[in-house]
DNA sequence: TACTACATCTCGCAT
DNA sequence: ATGCGAGGTGTAGTA
């Protein structure tokens, strides 16, 4: 693709807040929270309407370089080829464009948000409405969602005069998760001036080391799966899919 | 763009392990580690040569949906429009394609790795070669000895018979960082059977609460910046850039 | 494989 | 702006 053609289309699309994608051979310098250099190779560059800049190599899931939304982006001629210079906050990206293979631009119309279920919040909600998931005598004191005594997921008491702090994790609980629970329990003991505070880790599973530390602190692990209400629908889809194959 | 044309180009590019990008109007269902639904809108869909699938809305830095490398991807006709079905591990993605606006495919040649400096490893290396950054009497032990103690960033001793555990963070240290350090110190006390173990948090800054907890445990904070050796080059570039503006 | 910790983490939420 | 914790976190390193 010709330099002049690219430059014109690029400027116009950028000004019109279109989305731009192009294939190119380039070399990249990054400076900001860290410093990086990526030698010449073919990449995909995506510029969104909010001036997000994302650069992908032909393999791997994550972008190799990027700038957050709101970047200042411009292209200038530099020693026979083009130089894309961009800045977002403290981060700077310089992309030497040796060759632009192909470019695609379009104004995209969206504005939808994704509905997502099965996160940690859904898990703690489930425990509040089904306290027996923790124990027969567990009584949650719903109320506090984010702050009050901290960021405790579910807080309550049992029938033996103990306060109970529940920490939910949607994945295998690790050492870090247990220290988090420990921190909350100690905060609660401090605030309430009592030693009768129990810790419960609610997660689908827990690593061996984490379980060891949990028990060392006299805490309990309870197996709880994150709720996925759309699961049946999707299961059906998968079954149908397998049938059609 | 015509369905039949898209289908043919898509299949061919996918089989040739080219990179594909297209603009489309679509509706997305995700099922796997969670469940999600995204109503109809315009998006950018990127399929890489390793069968990574990434879907972007026209704004925001992160993809709204994605599948990890190695996904099984196919497109089939479904009630007048196209249906892209993909699966990677336990994750399923169904994309109803109401209209494909434009498509770009190309075999990209890369294979370069990024050189990056200023990460936590660089920070701990710097401390090992310049122990005075921690204190005048700090003496780090050799790297070989270090490894058998686990995940400790820098380990050593001072002139007063104390073992010293250093935890590096490239950003503002938080409560979680301090509990991590605490965990390492306690592990070390246990392993060595001594109470004389000091904890040091090395980071550019530390939150007020984290500093409180740090001091409560008798640990110290030392201000250390992650090393960025290319910084001067980039600073010069920025200065030059400003001059040319 | 399981587990651990880093990441230019990003993002939202609350102070 | 800062602080704190979740994330469909992803990714690398190690046992």
Short mmCIF file of C-alpha atoms (C1' of nucleotides) in Angstrom, two decimals:
data_model
loop_
_atom_site.label_atom_id
_atom_site.label_comp_id
_atom_site.label_asym_id
_atom_site.label_seq_id
_atom_site.Cartn_x
_atom_site.Cartn_y
_atom_site.Cartn_z
CA UNK A 1 0.00 0.00 0.00
CA UNK A 2 1.27 3.44 -0.90
CA UNK A 3 2.51 5.72 1.88
CA UNK A 4 0.52 8.70 0.66
CA UNK A 5 -2.72 6.69 0.36
CA UNK A 6 -2.29 5.22 3.82
CA UNK A 7 -1.51 8.59 5.35
CA UNK A 8 -4.62 10.17 3.88
CA UNK A 9 -6.98 7.34 4.85
CA UNK A 10 -5.41 7.12 8.30
CA UNK A 11 -5.78 10.82 9.09
CA UNK A 12 -9.32 10.92 7.83
CA UNK A 13 -10.46 7.83 9.76
CA UNK A 14 -8.75 9.00 12.95
CA UNK A 15 -10.44 12.41 12.72
CA UNK A 16 -13.81 10.75 12.10
CA UNK A 17 -13.38 8.49 15.17
CA UNK A 18 -13.65 5.41 13.05
CA UNK A 19 -12.04 2.13 14.03
CA UNK A 20 -8.80 1.43 12.13
CA UNK A 21 -7.06 -1.89 11.63
CA UNK A 22 -3.98 -2.47 9.53
CA UNK A 23 -1.34 -5.08 8.82
CA UNK A 24 2.20 -3.74 8.71
CA UNK A 25 5.88 -4.48 9.08
CA UNK A 26 7.14 -2.43 11.99
CA UNK A 27 9.59 -1.92 14.84
CA UNK A 28 8.32 -0.75 18.21
CA UNK A 29 9.69 1.25 21.12
CA UNK A 30 7.77 1.60 24.35
CA UNK A 31 8.60 3.86 27.25
CA UNK A 32 6.60 4.55 30.37
CA UNK A 33 5.90 2.23 33.26
CA UNK A 34 8.65 0.09 31.73
CA UNK A 35 10.93 0.27 28.68
CA UNK A 36 10.68 -2.09 25.73
CA UNK A 37 11.93 -2.71 22.20
CA UNK A 38 10.45 -5.05 19.61
CA UNK A 39 12.48 -5.61 16.39
CA UNK A 40 10.94 -5.56 12.94
CA UNK A 41 8.15 -7.98 12.06
CA UNK A 42 4.58 -8.18 10.76
CA UNK A 43 1.83 -7.09 13.16
CA UNK A 44 -1.82 -6.11 13.38
CA UNK A 45 -2.46 -2.61 14.67
CA UNK A 46 -5.89 -1.65 15.97
CA UNK A 47 -6.93 1.88 16.80
CA UNK A 48 -10.37 2.29 18.33
CA UNK A 49 -12.71 5.26 18.23
CA UNK A 50 -11.71 6.24 21.77
CA UNK A 51 -8.05 6.33 20.72
CA UNK A 52 -7.15 3.01 22.26
CA UNK A 53 -4.11 1.58 20.49
CA UNK A 54 -3.50 -2.18 20.43
CA UNK A 55 -0.74 -4.07 18.62
CA UNK A 56 -0.85 -7.84 18.10
CA UNK A 57 1.76 -10.25 16.83
CA UNK A 58 0.39 -13.10 14.66
CA UNK A 59 0.38 -15.44 17.67
CA UNK A 60 -0.48 -15.28 21.38
CA UNK A 61 -3.59 -14.04 23.11
CA UNK A 62 -2.37 -10.75 24.55
CA UNK A 63 -1.29 -7.64 22.67
CA UNK A 64 2.47 -7.16 22.54
CA UNK A 65 2.03 -3.40 22.90
CA UNK A 66 -0.84 -1.10 23.72
CA UNK A 67 -1.89 2.29 24.99
CA UNK A 68 -4.96 2.97 27.10
CA UNK A 69 -7.99 4.86 25.75
CA UNK A 70 -7.48 8.56 25.09
CA UNK A 71 -4.08 8.32 23.45
CA UNK A 72 -2.68 11.15 21.33
CA UNK A 73 -1.82 9.52 18.03
CA UNK A 74 -0.15 10.93 14.94
CA UNK A 75 1.82 9.69 11.95
CA UNK A 76 4.71 11.57 10.39
CA UNK A 77 7.24 10.92 7.66
CA UNK A 78 10.65 9.91 8.91
CA UNK A 79 13.64 9.04 6.72
CA UNK A 80 11.64 7.56 3.88
CA UNK A 81 9.18 5.59 5.98
CA UNK A 82 6.37 6.48 8.36
CA UNK A 83 6.59 6.90 12.11
CA UNK A 84 3.53 6.46 14.31
CA UNK A 85 3.97 8.33 17.58
CA UNK A 86 1.49 7.90 20.42
CA UNK A 87 1.16 8.91 24.05
CA UNK A 88 -1.35 8.01 26.73
CA UNK A 89 -0.73 9.24 30.25
CA UNK A 90 2.88 8.44 31.14
CA UNK A 91 3.21 5.88 28.38
CA UNK A 92 4.84 6.52 25.02
CA UNK A 93 4.79 4.29 21.97
CA UNK A 94 6.86 4.82 18.80
CA UNK A 95 6.07 2.56 15.87
CA UNK A 96 8.31 2.71 12.80
CA UNK A 97 6.16 1.60 9.89
CA UNK A 98 8.41 0.07 7.21
CA UNK A 99 5.50 -1.13 5.15
CA UNK A 100 1.73 -1.01 5.53
CA UNK A 101 0.27 -4.10 3.88
CA UNK A 102 -3.42 -3.34 4.17
CA UNK A 103 -5.82 -1.05 5.98
CA UNK A 104 -9.48 -1.24 6.95
CA UNK A 105 -11.48 1.57 8.56
CA UNK A 106 -15.11 1.93 9.54
CA UNK A 107 -17.38 3.75 11.94
CA UNK A 108 -18.72 1.01 14.20
CA UNK A 109 -22.07 1.35 15.96
CA UNK A 110 -22.25 -0.36 19.32
CA UNK A 111 -23.05 0.65 22.88
CA UNK A 112 -24.12 -2.70 24.30
CA UNK A 113 -22.93 -4.02 27.63
CA UNK A 114 -22.24 -7.64 28.34
CA UNK A 115 -24.38 -9.56 30.83
CA UNK A 116 -22.13 -11.82 32.85
CA UNK A 117 -22.96 -14.36 35.50
CA UNK A 118 -20.88 -16.58 37.72
CA UNK A 119 -18.62 -13.95 39.25
CA UNK A 120 -17.64 -13.65 42.89
CA UNK A 121 -20.51 -11.29 43.65
CA UNK A 122 -23.00 -13.91 42.43
CA UNK A 123 -21.28 -16.41 44.69
CA UNK A 124 -21.58 -14.29 47.83
CA UNK A 125 -25.22 -13.49 46.95
CA UNK A 126 -25.91 -17.20 46.70
CA UNK A 127 -24.35 -17.81 50.10
CA UNK A 128 -26.42 -15.03 51.67
CA UNK A 129 -29.64 -16.60 50.42
CA UNK A 130 -28.49 -20.17 51.10
CA UNK A 131 -26.46 -19.89 54.33
CA UNK A 132 -26.60 -23.65 54.82
CA UNK A 133 -23.92 -23.83 52.14
CA UNK A 134 -21.54 -22.68 54.90
CA UNK A 135 -23.04 -24.59 57.83
CA UNK A 136 -26.40 -25.49 59.37
CA UNK A 137 -26.14 -22.79 62.00
CA UNK A 138 -24.63 -20.01 59.87
CA UNK A 139 -26.65 -16.78 59.96
CA UNK A 140 -25.45 -14.12 57.51
CA UNK A 141 -25.81 -10.46 58.45
CA UNK A 142 -26.30 -9.25 54.89
CA UNK A 143 -26.05 -5.46 54.78
CA UNK A 144 -22.49 -4.34 54.08
CA UNK A 145 -21.54 -4.82 50.48
CA UNK A 146 -18.28 -2.98 50.02
CA UNK A 147 -17.09 -1.00 53.00
CA UNK A 148 -18.02 -0.87 56.65
CA UNK A 149 -15.73 -3.41 58.22
CA UNK A 150 -13.65 -3.73 55.08
CA UNK A 151 -14.27 -5.75 51.96
CA UNK A 152 -15.64 -8.88 53.58
CA UNK A 153 -17.64 -10.97 51.10
CA UNK A 154 -20.12 -12.47 53.59
CA UNK A 155 -20.26 -11.74 57.30
CA UNK A 156 -22.41 -13.34 59.96
CA UNK A 157 -22.46 -15.50 63.09
CA UNK A 158 -23.10 -19.09 64.15
CA UNK A 159 -25.19 -20.47 66.98
CA UNK A 160 -22.21 -20.62 69.37
CA UNK A 161 -21.53 -16.91 69.75
CA UNK A 162 -18.85 -16.75 67.08
CA UNK A 163 -18.61 -14.15 64.38
CA UNK A 164 -18.01 -15.70 60.96
CA UNK A 165 -16.07 -14.14 58.09
CA UNK A 166 -16.54 -15.82 54.71
CA UNK A 167 -14.18 -15.19 51.80
CA UNK A 168 -15.40 -16.38 48.37
CA UNK A 169 -13.18 -17.34 45.47
CA UNK A 170 -14.51 -18.51 42.12
CA UNK A 171 -11.36 -20.56 41.49
CA UNK A 172 -8.92 -22.73 43.45
CA UNK A 173 -8.02 -20.83 46.63
CA UNK A 174 -4.30 -20.11 47.00
CA UNK A 175 -1.99 -19.05 49.83
CA UNK A 176 -2.67 -15.42 48.98
CA UNK A 177 -6.41 -16.00 49.35
CA UNK A 178 -5.92 -17.50 52.81
CA UNK A 179 -3.76 -14.58 53.97
CA UNK A 180 -6.49 -12.27 52.72
CA UNK A 181 -9.05 -14.11 54.86
CA UNK A 182 -6.64 -14.03 57.80
CA UNK A 183 -6.30 -10.28 57.41
CA UNK A 184 -10.07 -9.80 57.49
CA UNK A 185 -10.47 -12.04 60.54
CA UNK A 186 -7.81 -10.12 62.44
CA UNK A 187 -9.38 -6.81 61.43
CA UNK A 188 -12.72 -8.06 62.71
CA UNK A 189 -11.25 -9.27 66.02
CA UNK A 190 -9.70 -5.85 66.42
CA UNK A 191 -12.87 -3.93 65.60
CA UNK A 192 -15.15 -6.09 67.75
CA UNK A 193 -12.70 -6.63 70.58
CA UNK A 194 -13.34 -10.37 70.60
CA UNK A 195 -11.31 -13.45 69.87
CA UNK A 196 -14.37 -15.39 68.79
CA UNK A 197 -14.11 -14.87 65.04
CA UNK A 198 -14.13 -17.81 62.64
CA UNK A 199 -12.79 -17.75 59.08
CA UNK A 200 -14.36 -19.70 56.23
CA UNK A 201 -12.96 -20.03 52.73
CA UNK A 202 -15.70 -20.78 50.21
CA UNK A 203 -14.36 -21.93 46.84
CA UNK A 204 -14.65 -24.85 44.40
CA UNK A 205 -11.26 -26.12 45.61
CA UNK A 206 -8.13 -25.15 47.51
CA UNK A 207 -4.44 -25.84 47.00
CA UNK A 208 -2.66 -28.19 49.36
CA UNK A 209 -0.47 -25.50 50.90
CA UNK A 210 -3.37 -23.12 51.25
CA UNK A 211 -5.43 -25.76 53.04
CA UNK A 212 -2.52 -26.37 55.41
CA UNK A 213 -2.27 -22.70 56.29
CA UNK A 214 -6.05 -22.45 56.60
CA UNK A 215 -6.18 -25.28 59.13
CA UNK A 216 -3.16 -23.91 60.97
CA UNK A 217 -5.23 -20.79 61.61
CA UNK A 218 -8.27 -22.82 62.66
CA UNK A 219 -10.24 -21.80 59.58
CA UNK A 220 -12.50 -24.00 57.48
CA UNK A 221 -12.84 -24.68 53.78
CA UNK A 222 -16.27 -25.15 52.25
CA UNK A 223 -16.72 -26.39 48.69
CA UNK A 224 -18.90 -23.91 46.81
CA UNK A 225 -19.22 -23.59 43.03
CA UNK A 226 -19.84 -20.18 41.47
CA UNK A 227 -23.46 -20.09 40.22
CA UNK A 228 -23.95 -20.06 36.44
CA UNK A 229 -27.64 -19.62 35.74
CA UNK A 230 -27.34 -19.71 31.97
CA UNK A 231 -25.53 -23.01 32.17
CA UNK A 232 -28.48 -25.16 31.27
CA UNK A 233 -29.12 -23.14 28.13
CA UNK A 234 -25.52 -23.42 27.09
CA UNK A 235 -25.33 -27.10 28.00
CA UNK A 236 -28.29 -27.65 25.71
CA UNK A 237 -26.54 -25.74 22.97
CA UNK A 238 -23.46 -27.89 23.37
CA UNK A 239 -25.52 -31.06 23.34
CA UNK A 240 -27.33 -29.90 20.22
CA UNK A 241 -24.01 -28.99 18.71
CA UNK A 242 -22.59 -32.44 19.39
CA UNK A 243 -25.73 -33.99 17.91
CA UNK A 244 -25.41 -32.00 14.70
CA UNK A 245 -21.76 -32.76 14.21
CA UNK B 1 -20.08 -8.15 2.05
CA UNK B 2 -21.74 -11.24 0.62
CA UNK B 3 -22.17 -14.29 2.86
CA UNK B 4 -20.79 -16.68 0.27
CA UNK B 5 -17.72 -14.53 -0.43
CA UNK B 6 -16.99 -14.15 3.27
CA UNK B 7 -17.42 -17.85 3.91
CA UNK B 8 -14.99 -18.79 1.16
CA UNK B 9 -12.33 -16.25 2.13
CA UNK B 10 -12.74 -17.13 5.80
CA UNK B 11 -12.32 -20.86 5.32
CA UNK B 12 -9.34 -20.42 3.05
CA UNK B 13 -7.53 -17.98 5.35
CA UNK B 14 -8.22 -20.11 8.41
CA UNK B 15 -6.85 -23.22 6.70
CA UNK B 16 -3.74 -21.28 5.58
CA UNK B 17 -3.11 -20.04 9.14
CA UNK B 18 -3.35 -16.48 8.02
CA UNK B 19 -4.42 -13.70 10.36
CA UNK B 20 -8.05 -12.61 9.85
CA UNK B 21 -9.72 -9.38 10.91
CA UNK B 22 -13.26 -8.38 10.14
CA UNK B 23 -15.86 -5.79 11.10
CA UNK B 24 -19.32 -7.21 11.71
CA UNK B 25 -22.64 -6.78 13.41
CA UNK B 26 -23.05 -9.65 15.84
CA UNK B 27 -24.52 -11.06 19.04
CA UNK B 28 -22.32 -13.13 21.35
CA UNK B 29 -22.85 -15.94 23.83
CA UNK B 30 -20.06 -17.16 26.06
CA UNK B 31 -20.04 -20.21 28.28
CA UNK B 32 -17.20 -21.67 30.28
CA UNK B 33 -15.62 -20.27 33.40
CA UNK B 34 -18.63 -17.95 33.50
CA UNK B 35 -21.70 -17.30 31.35
CA UNK B 36 -22.21 -14.16 29.31
CA UNK B 37 -24.44 -12.59 26.68
CA UNK B 38 -23.70 -9.53 24.54
CA UNK B 39 -26.59 -8.14 22.43
CA UNK B 40 -26.22 -7.11 18.80
CA UNK B 41 -23.71 -4.41 17.83
CA UNK B 42 -20.73 -3.68 15.60
CA UNK B 43 -17.42 -5.30 16.60
CA UNK B 44 -13.94 -6.12 15.37
CA UNK B 45 -13.10 -9.81 15.31
CA UNK B 46 -9.47 -10.93 15.14
CA UNK B 47 -8.41 -14.50 14.53
CA UNK B 48 -4.68 -15.20 14.72
CA UNK B 49 -2.63 -17.87 13.04
CA UNK B 50 -2.54 -19.91 16.28
CA UNK B 51 -6.35 -19.84 16.42
CA UNK B 52 -6.56 -17.17 19.06
CA UNK B 53 -9.95 -15.44 18.84
CA UNK B 54 -10.35 -11.86 20.06
CA UNK B 55 -13.44 -9.65 19.85
CA UNK B 56 -13.31 -5.89 20.45
CA UNK B 57 -16.06 -3.35 20.82
CA UNK B 58 -15.31 0.08 19.26
CA UNK B 59 -14.27 1.43 22.66
CA UNK B 60 -12.32 0.22 25.71
CA UNK B 61 -8.88 -1.31 25.98
CA UNK B 62 -9.75 -4.92 26.68
CA UNK B 63 -11.47 -7.41 24.39
CA UNK B 64 -15.11 -8.00 25.30
CA UNK B 65 -14.73 -11.69 24.41
CA UNK B 66 -11.87 -13.99 23.53
CA UNK B 67 -10.67 -17.54 23.35
CA UNK B 68 -7.13 -18.67 24.13
CA UNK B 69 -4.77 -19.93 21.41
CA UNK B 70 -5.64 -23.29 19.91
CA UNK B 71 -9.37 -22.74 19.56
CA UNK B 72 -11.49 -24.89 17.26
CA UNK B 73 -13.26 -22.41 15.01
CA UNK B 74 -15.89 -22.92 12.35
CA UNK B 75 -18.60 -20.98 10.61
CA UNK B 76 -21.91 -22.45 9.53
CA UNK B 77 -25.14 -21.17 8.05
CA UNK B 78 -27.94 -20.71 10.52
CA UNK B 79 -31.40 -19.36 9.73
CA UNK B 80 -30.32 -17.02 6.97
CA UNK B 81 -27.23 -15.65 8.69
CA UNK B 82 -23.88 -17.07 9.71
CA UNK B 83 -22.94 -18.58 13.05
CA UNK B 84 -19.34 -18.65 14.22
CA UNK B 85 -18.84 -21.40 16.77
CA UNK B 86 -15.59 -21.71 18.67
CA UNK B 87 -14.21 -23.72 21.56
CA UNK B 88 -10.96 -23.54 23.48
CA UNK B 89 -10.53 -25.79 26.49
CA UNK B 90 -13.65 -25.47 28.63
CA UNK B 91 -14.67 -22.20 27.02
CA UNK B 92 -17.31 -21.89 24.30
CA UNK B 93 -18.09 -18.87 22.18
CA UNK B 94 -21.05 -18.53 19.80
CA UNK B 95 -21.09 -15.48 17.56
CA UNK B 96 -24.16 -14.84 15.44
CA UNK B 97 -22.98 -12.84 12.45
CA UNK B 98 -25.86 -10.72 11.18
CA UNK B 99 -23.66 -8.83 8.75
CA UNK B 100 -19.99 -8.88 7.88
CA UNK B 101 -18.96 -5.38 6.84
CA UNK B 102 -15.41 -6.01 5.72
CA UNK B 103 -12.67 -8.62 5.93
CA UNK B 104 -8.88 -8.53 5.75
CA UNK B 105 -6.64 -11.61 5.75
CA UNK B 106 -2.89 -12.04 5.41
CA UNK B 107 -0.09 -14.38 6.33
CA UNK B 108 2.02 -12.35 8.76
CA UNK B 109 5.72 -13.03 9.20
CA UNK B 110 7.03 -12.38 12.68
CA UNK B 111 8.85 -14.34 15.35
CA UNK B 112 10.46 -11.49 17.25
CA UNK B 113 10.44 -11.27 21.02
CA UNK B 114 10.16 -8.03 22.93
CA UNK B 115 13.06 -6.80 25.07
CA UNK B 116 11.61 -5.36 28.24
CA UNK B 117 13.25 -3.66 31.15
CA UNK B 118 12.01 -2.32 34.43
CA UNK B 119 10.23 -5.39 35.73
CA UNK B 120 10.44 -6.80 39.24
CA UNK B 121 13.26 -9.16 38.31
CA UNK B 122 15.37 -6.21 37.14
CA UNK B 123 14.63 -4.52 40.44
CA UNK B 124 15.80 -7.46 42.56
CA UNK B 125 18.91 -7.85 40.36
CA UNK B 126 19.73 -4.21 40.96
CA UNK B 127 19.38 -4.65 44.72
CA UNK B 128 21.65 -7.70 44.66
CA UNK B 129 24.40 -5.72 42.95
CA UNK B 130 23.76 -2.55 44.97
CA UNK B 131 22.86 -3.84 48.44
CA UNK B 132 23.36 -0.39 49.94
CA UNK B 133 19.97 0.46 48.43
CA UNK B 134 18.54 -1.54 51.36
CA UNK B 135 20.99 -0.51 54.07
CA UNK B 136 24.70 0.05 54.63
CA UNK B 137 25.14 -3.31 56.32
CA UNK B 138 22.86 -5.41 54.07
CA UNK B 139 24.63 -8.43 52.54
CA UNK B 140 22.65 -10.46 50.00
CA UNK B 141 23.43 -14.16 49.74
CA UNK B 142 24.31 -15.74 46.39
CA UNK B 143 21.67 -16.50 43.83
CA UNK B 144 22.08 -20.28 44.19
CA UNK B 145 21.43 -20.21 47.92
CA UNK B 146 18.61 -17.85 47.28
CA UNK B 147 16.63 -20.17 45.04
CA UNK B 148 16.22 -22.95 47.57
CA UNK B 149 14.38 -20.57 49.89
CA UNK B 150 11.51 -20.25 47.47
CA UNK B 151 9.94 -17.12 46.09
CA UNK B 152 11.84 -14.52 48.11
CA UNK B 153 13.00 -11.69 45.83
CA UNK B 154 16.23 -10.91 47.70
CA UNK B 155 17.50 -12.73 50.75
CA UNK B 156 20.49 -11.88 52.94
CA UNK B 157 21.64 -10.74 56.35
CA UNK B 158 22.74 -7.60 58.17
CA UNK B 159 25.72 -7.00 60.46
CA UNK B 160 23.69 -7.70 63.61
CA UNK B 161 22.96 -11.39 63.10
CA UNK B 162 19.55 -10.88 61.49
CA UNK B 163 18.34 -12.60 58.37
CA UNK B 164 16.76 -10.14 55.93
CA UNK B 165 13.91 -10.87 53.53
CA UNK B 166 13.36 -8.25 50.81
CA UNK B 167 10.16 -8.08 48.78
CA UNK B 168 10.26 -5.89 45.64
CA UNK B 169 7.28 -4.22 44.03
CA UNK B 170 7.51 -2.06 40.91
CA UNK B 171 4.45 -0.07 41.97
CA UNK B 172 2.92 1.33 45.19
CA UNK B 173 2.98 -1.44 47.79
CA UNK B 174 -0.45 -2.41 49.15
CA UNK B 175 -1.77 -4.38 52.13
CA UNK B 176 -1.61 -7.56 50.05
CA UNK B 177 2.08 -6.94 49.34
CA UNK B 178 2.81 -6.58 53.04
CA UNK B 179 0.99 -9.81 53.91
CA UNK B 180 3.04 -11.51 51.21
CA UNK B 181 6.24 -10.27 52.87
CA UNK B 182 4.91 -11.33 56.25
CA UNK B 183 4.25 -14.81 54.91
CA UNK B 184 7.83 -15.12 53.65
CA UNK B 185 9.29 -13.85 56.93
CA UNK B 186 7.26 -16.35 58.95
CA UNK B 187 8.24 -19.17 56.60
CA UNK B 188 11.88 -18.21 57.04
CA UNK B 189 11.60 -18.05 60.83
CA UNK B 190 10.09 -21.51 60.72
CA UNK B 191 12.75 -22.95 58.40
CA UNK B 192 15.69 -21.42 60.27
CA UNK B 193 14.25 -21.82 63.74
CA UNK B 194 15.10 -18.25 64.64
CA UNK B 195 13.12 -15.15 65.49
CA UNK B 196 15.79 -12.88 64.08
CA UNK B 197 14.32 -12.30 60.63
CA UNK B 198 13.72 -8.78 59.32
CA UNK B 199 11.33 -7.85 56.53
CA UNK B 200 12.01 -5.10 54.02
CA UNK B 201 9.57 -3.80 51.42
CA UNK B 202 11.39 -2.20 48.49
CA UNK B 203 9.10 -0.17 46.22
CA UNK B 204 8.73 3.33 44.77
CA UNK B 205 6.02 4.05 47.36
CA UNK B 206 3.64 2.42 49.82
CA UNK B 207 0.03 3.08 50.81
CA UNK B 208 -0.68 4.53 54.25
CA UNK B 209 -2.46 1.42 55.52
CA UNK B 210 0.23 -0.84 54.16
CA UNK B 211 2.92 1.21 55.88
CA UNK B 212 0.97 0.94 59.12
CA UNK B 213 0.79 -2.83 58.90
CA UNK B 214 4.45 -2.98 57.88
CA UNK B 215 5.54 -1.04 60.95
CA UNK B 216 3.21 -3.04 63.18
CA UNK B 217 5.20 -6.08 62.16
CA UNK B 218 8.51 -4.32 62.71
CA UNK B 219 9.33 -4.27 58.99
CA UNK B 220 10.87 -1.44 57.01
CA UNK B 221 10.07 0.32 53.76
CA UNK B 222 12.83 1.39 51.42
CA UNK B 223 12.18 3.63 48.43
CA UNK B 224 13.50 1.89 45.29
CA UNK B 225 12.56 2.68 41.70
CA UNK B 226 12.49 -0.09 39.09
CA UNK B 227 15.52 0.37 36.81
CA UNK B 228 14.82 1.55 33.26
CA UNK B 229 18.10 1.64 31.37
CA UNK B 230 16.60 2.83 28.10
CA UNK B 231 15.05 5.78 29.85
CA UNK B 232 17.69 8.28 28.81
CA UNK B 233 17.28 7.31 25.15
CA UNK B 234 13.56 7.71 25.39
CA UNK B 235 13.78 10.95 27.35
CA UNK B 236 15.99 12.28 24.55
CA UNK B 237 13.44 11.14 22.00
CA UNK B 238 10.69 12.91 23.87
CA UNK B 239 12.74 16.09 24.15
CA UNK B 240 13.52 15.96 20.45
CA UNK B 241 9.88 15.32 19.76
CA UNK B 242 8.81 18.30 21.79
CA UNK B 243 11.37 20.43 19.99
CA UNK B 244 10.06 19.39 16.57
CA UNK B 245 6.44 19.98 17.45
"C1'" DT C 1 -0.13 -31.19 36.23
"C1'" DA C 2 -0.53 -28.17 40.14
"C1'" DC C 3 0.96 -24.17 42.37
"C1'" DT C 4 2.91 -19.65 42.82
"C1'" DA C 5 3.62 -14.88 41.77
"C1'" DC C 6 4.26 -11.06 38.18
"C1'" DA C 7 1.82 -7.91 34.94
"C1'" DT C 8 3.28 -1.48 31.03
"C1'" DC C 9 -1.77 -6.07 34.47
"C1'" DT C 10 -7.00 -3.62 33.59
"C1'" DC C 11 -11.13 -2.43 35.64
"C1'" DG C 12 -14.63 -0.80 38.87
"C1'" DC C 13 -15.81 1.16 43.17
"C1'" DA C 14 -15.36 3.82 47.25
"C1'" DT C 15 -13.01 7.21 50.05
"C1'" DA D 1 -6.30 11.10 43.02
"C1'" DT D 2 -5.53 7.12 45.92
"C1'" DG D 3 -6.58 2.68 47.83
"C1'" DC D 4 -8.25 -1.85 47.44
"C1'" DG D 5 -9.73 -6.13 45.37
"C1'" DA D 6 -11.77 -8.91 41.36
"C1'" DG D 7 -10.68 -10.84 36.80
"C1'" DG D 8 -13.78 -15.66 31.95
"C1'" DT D 9 -7.59 -12.38 34.46
"C1'" DG D 10 -3.01 -14.29 31.15
"C1'" DT D 11 1.65 -15.84 31.43
"C1'" DA D 12 6.00 -17.64 32.94
"C1'" DG D 13 8.59 -20.38 36.06
"C1'" DT D 14 9.06 -24.33 39.02
"C1'" DA D 15 8.35 -28.73 41.46
#
